mmCIF file of C-alpha atoms and ligand atoms in Angstrom:
data_model
loop_
_atom_site.group_PDB
_atom_site.id
_atom_site.type_symbol
_atom_site.label_atom_id
_atom_site.label_comp_id
_atom_site.label_asym_id
_atom_site.label_seq_id
_atom_site.Cartn_x
_atom_site.Cartn_y
_atom_site.Cartn_z
ATOM 1 C CA MET A 1 118.501 104.405 92.409
ATOM 2 C CA THR A 2 115.058 102.934 91.758
ATOM 3 C CA GLU A 3 112.323 105.071 90.273
ATOM 4 C CA PHE A 4 110.578 105.176 93.669
ATOM 5 C CA GLU A 5 113.782 106.426 95.294
ATOM 6 C CA GLN A 6 114.109 109.099 92.612
ATOM 7 C CA ARG A 7 110.548 110.244 93.251
ATOM 8 C CA ARG A 8 111.113 110.473 97.012
ATOM 9 C CA ARG A 9 114.327 112.421 96.395
ATOM 10 C CA ALA A 10 112.463 114.794 94.076
ATOM 11 C CA ALA A 11 109.863 115.339 96.803
ATOM 12 C CA ALA A 12 112.520 115.851 99.497
ATOM 13 C CA GLU A 13 114.244 118.450 97.343
ATOM 14 C CA GLN A 14 111.067 120.549 97.361
ATOM 15 C CA LEU A 15 110.765 120.736 101.147
ATOM 16 C CA ALA A 16 112.984 123.802 101.549
ATOM 17 C CA ALA A 17 111.031 125.762 98.928
ATOM 18 C CA LYS A 18 107.818 124.909 100.794
ATOM 19 C CA LYS A 19 109.471 125.993 104.066
ATOM 20 C CA VAL A 20 108.825 122.738 105.911
ATOM 21 C CA ASP A 21 111.172 120.297 107.665
ATOM 22 C CA ALA A 22 109.157 117.252 106.617
ATOM 23 C CA LEU A 23 106.100 116.293 104.584
ATOM 24 C CA LEU A 24 103.498 113.825 105.739
ATOM 25 C CA VAL A 25 101.932 112.140 102.697
ATOM 26 C CA SER A 26 98.493 110.672 103.376
ATOM 27 C CA SER A 27 96.958 110.450 99.884
ATOM 28 C CA LEU A 28 97.072 106.737 99.041
ATOM 29 C CA ALA A 29 97.745 107.515 95.365
ATOM 30 C CA ASN A 30 100.681 109.684 96.417
ATOM 31 C CA VAL A 31 101.893 106.978 98.817
ATOM 32 C CA ARG A 32 101.747 104.489 95.947
ATOM 33 C CA TYR A 33 103.638 106.879 93.670
ATOM 34 C CA LEU A 34 106.404 107.282 96.233
ATOM 35 C CA THR A 35 106.732 103.672 97.381
ATOM 36 C CA GLY A 36 104.822 101.285 95.125
ATOM 37 C CA TYR A 37 102.635 100.298 98.096
ATOM 38 C CA ALA A 38 99.128 99.681 96.747
ATOM 39 C CA GLY A 39 97.285 98.732 99.952
ATOM 40 C CA SER A 40 94.664 100.662 101.856
ATOM 41 C CA ASN A 41 96.542 101.794 104.972
ATOM 42 C CA GLY A 42 99.830 103.540 104.376
ATOM 43 C CA LEU A 43 101.495 106.813 105.276
ATOM 44 C CA VAL A 44 104.807 108.332 104.181
ATOM 45 C CA LEU A 45 106.974 110.865 105.980
ATOM 46 C CA ILE A 46 109.507 112.582 103.707
ATOM 47 C CA THR A 47 112.390 114.398 105.401
ATOM 48 C CA PRO A 48 115.475 115.958 103.801
ATOM 49 C CA SER A 49 117.673 112.988 104.729
ATOM 50 C CA GLU A 50 115.399 109.957 105.020
ATOM 51 C CA GLU A 51 111.978 108.580 104.174
ATOM 52 C CA HIS A 52 109.649 106.607 106.414
ATOM 53 C CA PHE A 53 106.736 104.394 105.461
ATOM 54 C CA PHE A 54 104.063 103.338 107.951
ATOM 55 C CA THR A 55 101.553 100.542 107.599
ATOM 56 C CA ASP A 56 99.744 97.965 109.723
ATOM 57 C CA PRO A 57 100.697 94.291 110.247
ATOM 58 C CA ARG A 58 98.468 93.066 107.372
ATOM 59 C CA TYR A 59 100.935 94.610 104.925
ATOM 60 C CA GLY A 60 104.067 94.429 107.069
ATOM 61 C CA SER A 61 106.036 91.595 105.498
ATOM 62 C CA GLU A 62 105.174 92.598 101.935
ATOM 63 C CA ALA A 63 106.217 96.193 102.582
ATOM 64 C CA ALA A 64 109.435 95.189 104.331
ATOM 65 C CA ALA A 65 110.360 92.984 101.362
ATOM 66 C CA ASN A 66 109.525 95.480 98.612
ATOM 67 C CA LEU A 67 110.113 98.984 99.913
ATOM 68 C CA SER A 68 113.528 100.600 100.023
ATOM 69 C CA CYS A 69 112.681 103.246 102.641
ATOM 70 C CA LYS A 70 112.362 102.717 106.410
ATOM 71 C CA VAL A 71 109.297 100.565 106.998
ATOM 72 C CA HIS A 72 107.401 100.890 110.277
ATOM 73 C CA VAL A 73 104.797 98.233 110.986
ATOM 74 C CA CYS A 74 102.424 99.803 113.499
ATOM 75 C CA LYS A 75 100.023 98.051 115.860
ATOM 76 C CA GLY A 76 98.212 101.303 116.600
ATOM 77 C CA GLU A 77 97.432 104.403 114.545
ATOM 78 C CA LEU A 78 99.996 105.157 111.846
ATOM 79 C CA ILE A 79 99.770 108.848 112.617
ATOM 80 C CA ALA A 80 100.970 108.240 116.196
ATOM 81 C CA ALA A 81 104.077 106.472 114.904
ATOM 82 C CA ALA A 82 104.758 109.326 112.470
ATOM 83 C CA ALA A 83 104.356 111.833 115.313
ATOM 84 C CA GLY A 84 106.942 109.850 117.299
ATOM 85 C CA ILE A 85 109.537 110.372 114.561
ATOM 86 C CA ILE A 86 108.620 114.037 114.224
ATOM 87 C CA ARG A 87 109.230 114.471 117.977
ATOM 88 C CA ARG A 88 112.480 112.536 117.928
ATOM 89 C CA LYS A 89 113.848 114.554 115.019
ATOM 90 C CA LYS A 90 112.631 117.796 116.623
ATOM 91 C CA PHE A 91 111.015 119.013 113.409
ATOM 92 C CA LYS A 92 109.379 122.421 113.751
ATOM 93 C CA LYS A 93 107.306 122.789 110.594
ATOM 94 C CA ILE A 94 105.566 119.706 109.346
ATOM 95 C CA GLY A 95 103.854 119.841 105.983
ATOM 96 C CA PHE A 96 100.653 117.876 105.459
ATOM 97 C CA GLU A 97 98.323 117.358 102.489
ATOM 98 C CA PRO A 98 95.235 119.444 103.274
ATOM 99 C CA ALA A 99 93.051 117.561 100.794
ATOM 100 C CA TRP A 100 94.061 114.171 102.164
ATOM 101 C CA LEU A 101 94.471 114.315 105.948
ATOM 102 C CA ARG A 102 91.377 113.379 107.921
ATOM 103 C CA MET A 103 90.272 115.943 110.487
ATOM 104 C CA ASP A 104 90.510 113.478 113.393
ATOM 105 C CA ARG A 105 94.044 112.490 112.388
ATOM 106 C CA TYR A 106 95.040 116.108 111.989
ATOM 107 C CA ALA A 107 93.847 116.752 115.555
ATOM 108 C CA GLN A 108 95.668 113.664 116.809
ATOM 109 C CA LEU A 109 98.885 114.789 115.141
ATOM 110 C CA GLN A 110 98.484 118.319 116.472
ATOM 111 C CA ASP A 111 98.091 116.963 120.013
ATOM 112 C CA ALA A 112 101.208 114.812 119.694
ATOM 113 C CA LEU A 113 103.496 117.621 118.477
ATOM 114 C CA PRO A 114 106.012 119.159 120.874
ATOM 115 C CA ALA A 115 105.642 122.823 121.869
ATOM 116 C CA GLY A 116 106.754 125.178 119.108
ATOM 117 C CA ALA A 117 106.072 122.744 116.278
ATOM 118 C CA ALA A 118 103.336 123.521 113.751
ATOM 119 C CA LEU A 119 101.465 121.845 110.927
ATOM 120 C CA GLU A 120 101.604 123.613 107.564
ATOM 121 C CA PRO A 121 99.350 122.777 104.615
ATOM 122 C CA VAL A 122 101.388 121.849 101.526
ATOM 123 C CA ALA A 123 99.010 121.240 98.637
ATOM 124 C CA ASN A 124 99.755 119.359 95.408
ATOM 125 C CA LEU A 125 103.509 118.840 95.844
ATOM 126 C CA ILE A 126 103.378 115.150 94.920
ATOM 127 C CA GLU A 127 100.488 115.692 92.485
ATOM 128 C CA GLU A 128 102.671 118.086 90.481
ATOM 129 C CA LEU A 129 105.472 115.527 90.311
ATOM 130 C CA ARG A 130 102.944 112.925 89.180
ATOM 131 C CA ALA A 131 101.682 115.092 86.308
ATOM 132 C CA VAL A 132 104.747 114.260 84.174
ATOM 133 C CA LYS A 133 104.982 110.525 83.586
ATOM 134 C CA SER A 134 108.146 108.431 83.360
ATOM 135 C CA PRO A 135 108.686 106.041 80.423
ATOM 136 C CA ASP A 136 107.669 103.157 82.700
ATOM 137 C CA GLU A 137 104.433 104.895 83.661
ATOM 138 C CA ILE A 138 103.688 105.700 80.015
ATOM 139 C CA ALA A 139 104.190 102.018 79.135
ATOM 140 C CA LYS A 140 101.670 101.076 81.847
ATOM 141 C CA ILE A 141 99.145 103.607 80.556
ATOM 142 C CA ARG A 142 99.603 102.238 77.026
ATOM 143 C CA ARG A 143 98.804 98.728 78.308
ATOM 144 C CA SER A 144 95.769 100.059 80.119
ATOM 145 C CA VAL A 145 94.577 101.839 76.957
ATOM 146 C CA ARG A 146 95.031 98.635 74.916
ATOM 147 C CA VAL A 147 93.026 96.558 77.403
ATOM 148 C CA ASN A 148 90.295 99.189 77.385
ATOM 149 C CA SER A 149 90.097 99.327 73.587
ATOM 150 C CA GLU A 150 90.092 95.548 73.239
ATOM 151 C CA ALA A 151 87.287 95.201 75.804
ATOM 152 C CA PHE A 152 85.319 97.795 73.835
ATOM 153 C CA ALA A 153 85.876 95.952 70.521
ATOM 154 C CA ARG A 154 84.831 92.588 71.985
ATOM 155 C CA THR A 155 81.703 94.056 73.531
ATOM 156 C CA MET A 156 80.587 96.075 70.527
ATOM 157 C CA ASN A 157 80.278 92.848 68.533
ATOM 158 C CA ARG A 158 77.484 91.908 70.905
ATOM 159 C CA VAL A 159 75.464 95.096 71.129
ATOM 160 C CA ARG A 160 72.031 94.491 69.575
ATOM 161 C CA PRO A 161 68.655 96.149 69.944
ATOM 162 C CA GLY A 162 67.029 94.778 73.076
ATOM 163 C CA VAL A 163 70.261 94.509 75.089
ATOM 164 C CA ARG A 164 70.060 96.559 78.289
ATOM 165 C CA GLU A 165 72.436 99.374 79.221
ATOM 166 C CA HIS A 166 73.569 97.595 82.379
ATOM 167 C CA GLN A 167 74.193 94.390 80.437
ATOM 168 C CA ILE A 168 76.524 96.229 78.068
ATOM 169 C CA ALA A 169 78.288 97.803 81.052
ATOM 170 C CA ALA A 170 78.660 94.388 82.710
ATOM 171 C CA GLU A 171 80.110 92.913 79.508
ATOM 172 C CA LEU A 172 82.597 95.778 79.170
ATOM 173 C CA ASP A 173 83.699 95.341 82.796
ATOM 174 C CA PHE A 174 83.954 91.554 82.395
ATOM 175 C CA GLN A 175 86.049 91.870 79.244
ATOM 176 C CA MET A 176 88.377 94.381 80.896
ATOM 177 C CA ARG A 177 88.954 91.950 83.770
ATOM 178 C CA MET A 178 89.413 89.014 81.385
ATOM 179 C CA LEU A 179 92.066 91.019 79.553
ATOM 180 C CA GLY A 180 94.005 91.645 82.753
ATOM 181 C CA ALA A 181 92.596 94.829 84.253
ATOM 182 C CA GLU A 182 92.661 94.959 88.068
ATOM 183 C CA LYS A 183 89.409 96.868 88.005
ATOM 184 C CA THR A 184 87.596 99.550 86.061
ATOM 185 C CA ALA A 185 88.959 103.084 86.409
ATOM 186 C CA PHE A 186 85.434 104.359 87.213
ATOM 187 C CA ASP A 187 81.861 103.152 86.946
ATOM 188 C CA THR A 188 81.388 102.372 83.251
ATOM 189 C CA ILE A 189 78.940 104.705 81.544
ATOM 190 C CA VAL A 190 76.470 103.283 79.028
ATOM 191 C CA ALA A 191 73.698 105.708 78.093
ATOM 192 C CA ALA A 192 71.227 105.231 75.256
ATOM 193 C CA GLY A 193 68.888 107.647 73.506
ATOM 194 C CA PRO A 194 68.118 110.917 75.317
ATOM 195 C CA ARG A 195 69.984 109.628 78.399
ATOM 196 C CA SER A 196 73.218 110.139 76.443
ATOM 197 C CA ALA A 197 72.683 113.856 77.096
ATOM 198 C CA LEU A 198 73.530 113.211 80.778
ATOM 199 C CA PRO A 199 77.340 113.391 80.793
ATOM 200 C CA HIS A 200 77.719 110.994 83.747
ATOM 201 C CA ALA A 201 74.710 108.733 83.314
ATOM 202 C CA HIS A 202 74.665 105.432 85.164
ATOM 203 C CA PRO A 203 73.563 102.390 83.179
ATOM 204 C CA THR A 204 69.905 101.507 83.670
ATOM 205 C CA SER A 205 67.740 98.546 82.671
ATOM 206 C CA HIS A 206 66.685 100.437 79.549
ATOM 207 C CA ALA A 207 66.766 98.121 76.505
ATOM 208 C CA ILE A 208 68.534 99.631 73.504
ATOM 209 C CA GLY A 209 66.002 100.629 70.857
ATOM 210 C CA ASP A 210 66.042 100.012 67.121
ATOM 211 C CA LYS A 211 67.272 103.446 66.117
ATOM 212 C CA GLU A 212 69.085 104.668 69.165
ATOM 213 C CA LEU A 213 72.340 106.376 69.994
ATOM 214 C CA VAL A 214 74.533 104.672 72.632
ATOM 215 C CA LEU A 215 77.312 106.533 74.431
ATOM 216 C CA ILE A 216 79.987 104.447 76.159
ATOM 217 C CA ASP A 217 82.623 105.943 78.469
ATOM 218 C CA MET A 218 84.987 103.400 79.983
ATOM 219 C CA GLY A 219 88.396 103.017 81.569
ATOM 220 C CA ALA A 220 90.568 100.177 82.818
ATOM 221 C CA VAL A 221 93.190 100.046 85.556
ATOM 222 C CA VAL A 222 96.244 97.997 84.591
ATOM 223 C CA ASP A 223 99.293 97.888 86.901
ATOM 224 C CA GLY A 224 97.722 100.757 88.833
ATOM 225 C CA TYR A 225 97.356 103.009 85.790
ATOM 226 C CA SER A 226 94.115 104.238 84.253
ATOM 227 C CA SER A 227 92.854 104.656 80.724
ATOM 228 C CA ASP A 228 89.784 106.579 79.624
ATOM 229 C CA MET A 229 87.843 106.513 76.359
ATOM 230 C CA THR A 230 84.418 107.576 75.099
ATOM 231 C CA ARG A 231 82.818 106.436 71.862
ATOM 232 C CA VAL A 232 79.293 106.650 70.493
ATOM 233 C CA ALA A 233 77.436 104.136 68.382
ATOM 234 C CA HIS A 234 74.097 104.254 66.614
ATOM 235 C CA ILE A 235 71.759 101.349 65.995
ATOM 236 C CA GLY A 236 70.769 101.706 62.351
ATOM 237 C CA THR A 237 71.448 104.713 60.123
ATOM 238 C CA PRO A 238 71.787 107.835 62.267
ATOM 239 C CA PRO A 239 69.469 110.771 61.520
ATOM 240 C CA ARG A 240 70.968 113.954 60.163
ATOM 241 C CA ARG A 241 70.824 115.826 63.464
ATOM 242 C CA ILE A 242 72.928 113.148 65.164
ATOM 243 C CA ARG A 243 75.434 113.156 62.314
ATOM 244 C CA GLU A 244 75.750 116.942 62.536
ATOM 245 C CA LEU A 245 76.199 116.833 66.288
ATOM 246 C CA TYR A 246 78.854 114.146 65.888
ATOM 247 C CA LYS A 247 80.683 116.170 63.236
ATOM 248 C CA ALA A 248 80.811 119.252 65.468
ATOM 249 C CA VAL A 249 82.213 117.354 68.456
ATOM 250 C CA SER A 250 84.633 115.449 66.264
ATOM 251 C CA GLU A 251 85.999 118.688 64.785
ATOM 252 C CA ALA A 252 86.330 120.173 68.259
ATOM 253 C CA GLN A 253 88.198 117.090 69.486
ATOM 254 C CA LEU A 254 90.595 117.038 66.513
ATOM 255 C CA ALA A 255 91.274 120.778 66.822
ATOM 256 C CA ALA A 256 91.990 120.399 70.550
ATOM 257 C CA ILE A 257 94.385 117.496 69.860
ATOM 258 C CA ASP A 258 96.076 119.601 67.166
ATOM 259 C CA SER A 259 96.688 122.387 69.671
ATOM 260 C CA ILE A 260 98.591 120.137 72.106
ATOM 261 C CA ARG A 261 102.339 120.379 72.533
ATOM 262 C CA ALA A 262 104.794 121.066 75.344
ATOM 263 C CA GLY A 263 104.644 124.689 76.510
ATOM 264 C CA VAL A 264 101.010 125.305 75.553
ATOM 265 C CA PRO A 265 98.794 126.353 78.489
ATOM 266 C CA ALA A 266 96.242 123.641 79.298
ATOM 267 C CA ALA A 267 93.573 126.360 79.201
ATOM 268 C CA ARG A 268 94.323 126.986 75.531
ATOM 269 C CA VAL A 269 93.505 123.390 74.592
ATOM 270 C CA ASP A 270 90.164 123.849 76.341
ATOM 271 C CA ALA A 271 89.579 127.166 74.566
ATOM 272 C CA THR A 272 90.320 125.545 71.199
ATOM 273 C CA ALA A 273 87.618 122.902 71.659
ATOM 274 C CA ARG A 274 85.147 125.513 72.888
ATOM 275 C CA LYS A 275 85.782 127.808 69.935
ATOM 276 C CA VAL A 276 85.004 125.066 67.417
ATOM 277 C CA LEU A 277 81.783 124.163 69.230
ATOM 278 C CA LYS A 278 80.827 127.837 69.317
ATOM 279 C CA GLY A 279 81.077 127.851 65.525
ATOM 280 C CA PHE A 280 78.319 125.199 65.575
ATOM 281 C CA HIS A 281 76.329 127.124 68.244
ATOM 282 C CA LEU A 282 77.019 124.256 70.640
ATOM 283 C CA ASP A 283 79.313 125.945 73.167
ATOM 284 C CA LYS A 284 76.496 126.199 75.728
ATOM 285 C CA GLN A 285 75.896 122.456 75.312
ATOM 286 C CA PHE A 286 79.499 121.706 76.293
ATOM 287 C CA VAL A 287 79.090 121.605 80.060
ATOM 288 C CA HIS A 288 82.387 120.194 81.335
ATOM 289 C CA SER A 289 86.084 120.759 80.817
ATOM 290 C CA THR A 290 87.929 119.403 77.784
ATOM 291 C CA GLY A 291 89.974 116.829 79.645
ATOM 292 C CA HIS A 292 92.127 115.797 82.580
ATOM 293 C CA GLY A 293 95.421 114.193 83.395
ATOM 294 C CA LEU A 294 95.297 110.513 84.286
ATOM 295 C CA GLY A 295 97.657 107.998 85.816
ATOM 296 C CA LEU A 296 97.438 106.429 89.263
ATOM 297 C CA GLU A 297 94.092 108.221 89.506
ATOM 298 C CA ILE A 298 91.495 108.695 86.819
ATOM 299 C CA HIS A 299 91.422 112.453 87.374
ATOM 300 C CA GLU A 300 94.716 114.109 88.157
ATOM 301 C CA ALA A 301 96.743 117.154 87.171
ATOM 302 C CA PRO A 302 96.587 118.929 84.821
ATOM 303 C CA LYS A 303 92.938 119.755 84.336
ATOM 304 C CA ILE A 304 92.268 120.750 80.725
ATOM 305 C CA GLY A 305 89.859 123.490 81.699
ATOM 306 C CA LYS A 306 89.220 127.203 81.363
ATOM 307 C CA LYS A 307 90.978 128.183 84.557
ATOM 308 C CA GLU A 308 93.954 125.815 84.562
ATOM 309 C CA LYS A 309 97.223 127.726 84.898
ATOM 310 C CA MET A 310 99.524 124.774 84.257
ATOM 311 C CA LYS A 311 101.376 124.564 80.963
ATOM 312 C CA LEU A 312 101.573 121.235 79.206
ATOM 313 C CA GLN A 313 104.892 119.417 79.468
ATOM 314 C CA ALA A 314 106.279 116.517 77.484
ATOM 315 C CA GLY A 315 105.380 113.307 79.312
ATOM 316 C CA MET A 316 102.010 114.473 80.591
ATOM 317 C CA VAL A 317 99.178 112.090 79.731
ATOM 318 C CA ILE A 318 95.784 113.721 79.369
ATOM 319 C CA THR A 319 92.361 113.010 77.967
ATOM 320 C CA VAL A 320 90.730 115.096 75.264
ATOM 321 C CA GLU A 321 86.975 114.765 75.546
ATOM 322 C CA PRO A 322 84.793 117.590 74.344
ATOM 323 C CA GLY A 323 81.074 116.882 74.229
ATOM 324 C CA ALA A 324 77.756 118.436 73.289
ATOM 325 C CA TYR A 325 74.622 117.563 75.229
ATOM 326 C CA VAL A 326 71.210 118.462 73.864
ATOM 327 C CA ASN A 327 68.713 117.929 76.652
ATOM 328 C CA GLY A 328 65.951 115.471 75.870
ATOM 329 C CA PHE A 329 67.537 114.531 72.548
ATOM 330 C CA ALA A 330 71.112 113.215 72.595
ATOM 331 C CA GLY A 331 74.642 113.747 73.789
ATOM 332 C CA ILE A 332 77.900 113.135 71.983
ATOM 333 C CA ARG A 333 81.332 112.910 73.586
ATOM 334 C CA ILE A 334 84.527 111.694 71.952
ATOM 335 C CA GLU A 335 87.436 110.933 74.268
ATOM 336 C CA ASP A 336 90.981 109.737 73.720
ATOM 337 C CA THR A 337 93.987 109.306 75.998
ATOM 338 C CA VAL A 338 96.837 111.431 74.673
ATOM 339 C CA LEU A 339 100.580 111.724 75.434
ATOM 340 C CA VAL A 340 102.031 115.248 75.282
ATOM 341 C CA THR A 341 105.346 115.416 73.431
ATOM 342 C CA GLU A 342 107.897 118.182 72.816
ATOM 343 C CA ASN A 343 106.532 118.987 69.354
ATOM 344 C CA GLY A 344 102.939 117.847 69.557
ATOM 345 C CA CYS A 345 101.248 114.816 70.964
ATOM 346 C CA GLN A 346 100.569 111.184 70.377
ATOM 347 C CA VAL A 347 97.041 109.804 70.591
ATOM 348 C CA ILE A 348 97.492 106.573 72.544
ATOM 349 C CA THR A 349 93.922 105.358 72.011
ATOM 350 C CA GLN A 350 93.801 103.181 68.891
ATOM 351 C CA THR A 351 90.056 102.476 68.739
ATOM 352 C CA PRO A 352 88.752 103.949 65.460
ATOM 353 C CA LYS A 353 87.295 107.397 65.911
ATOM 354 C CA LYS A 354 83.953 107.299 64.173
ATOM 355 C CA LEU A 355 80.270 107.146 64.820
ATOM 356 C CA PHE A 356 79.920 103.351 65.055
ATOM 357 C CA ILE A 357 76.888 102.094 63.168
ATOM 358 C CA LEU A 358 75.541 98.782 64.441
HETATM 359 ZN ZN1 ZN B 1 87.737 111.426 81.097
HETATM 360 ZN ZN1 ZN B 2 85.819 109.118 80.168
#
């Protein structure tokens, strides 16, 4: 059985517990997870005994050659073809992904159902399977992390006062692509000086000053899998306040990493980072969660946040990225990609963890 077949089986085995006869999968990341199809128009219908994949003629021959489930190449709307199978099989309860089915397609499906059949929202079934990575997925994430770190190293050699934020971002993106990334995992963040206090700043035409802090948050996509890393650099010797801020965030990040192992609630990792920052009176300056799972998407389960109920499991890959943002002054965030193991964790990111001085 291929890994894709195993994943579809695992999904099919959950249908009874969710009290549905079939599950319509419309999230493209979930479709990719279940089939390997990486195009922009695909739909999967999982039933207890068989799996159907729907796409349009642009992807037809590729899908027929590569996918081991039933491939339907549709001239019209994919949802209409899926409804046809649902009618033929006389399914009564059809699960759908509430976060990923467009309203118009939901209505179309509803109209096409036979009397007595109903649509039932089934949230996060595939997402929960995706949270624990297979060895093959972990190998892909490792490659993605390596590409990301190498692009960072190549670019940092070129950062000088006078270079603009968007030029650094362009160089990072270029290097990622040169090293084999399909694309960036998200819009690269390069924020200098007080703009580093904006956690999701977009690069501007601001030229890096003589004594400025630069925060870089970047990720690559390699073989479909994301990486995510944040580092900060300072042009010239950093002032004491920056060094203190860096030390606080660094201690929070190391403590959070130390708290990771299979069985630990994700919320506890978040609480660990927050507690350290509180000791530095910086907890109010930490305005986001401590991390997130990553894989086929840059943000996926589990969320490493206050309210997350999920427990960590061996094979989950998460980021650990506490930060402290002092408005009008500076922001520091340190982020690694980390693999959860039975007894602890392994930090996949190999870029040195330090305040880079340029
Ligand atoms: Zn992140
Ligand atoms: Zn990031």
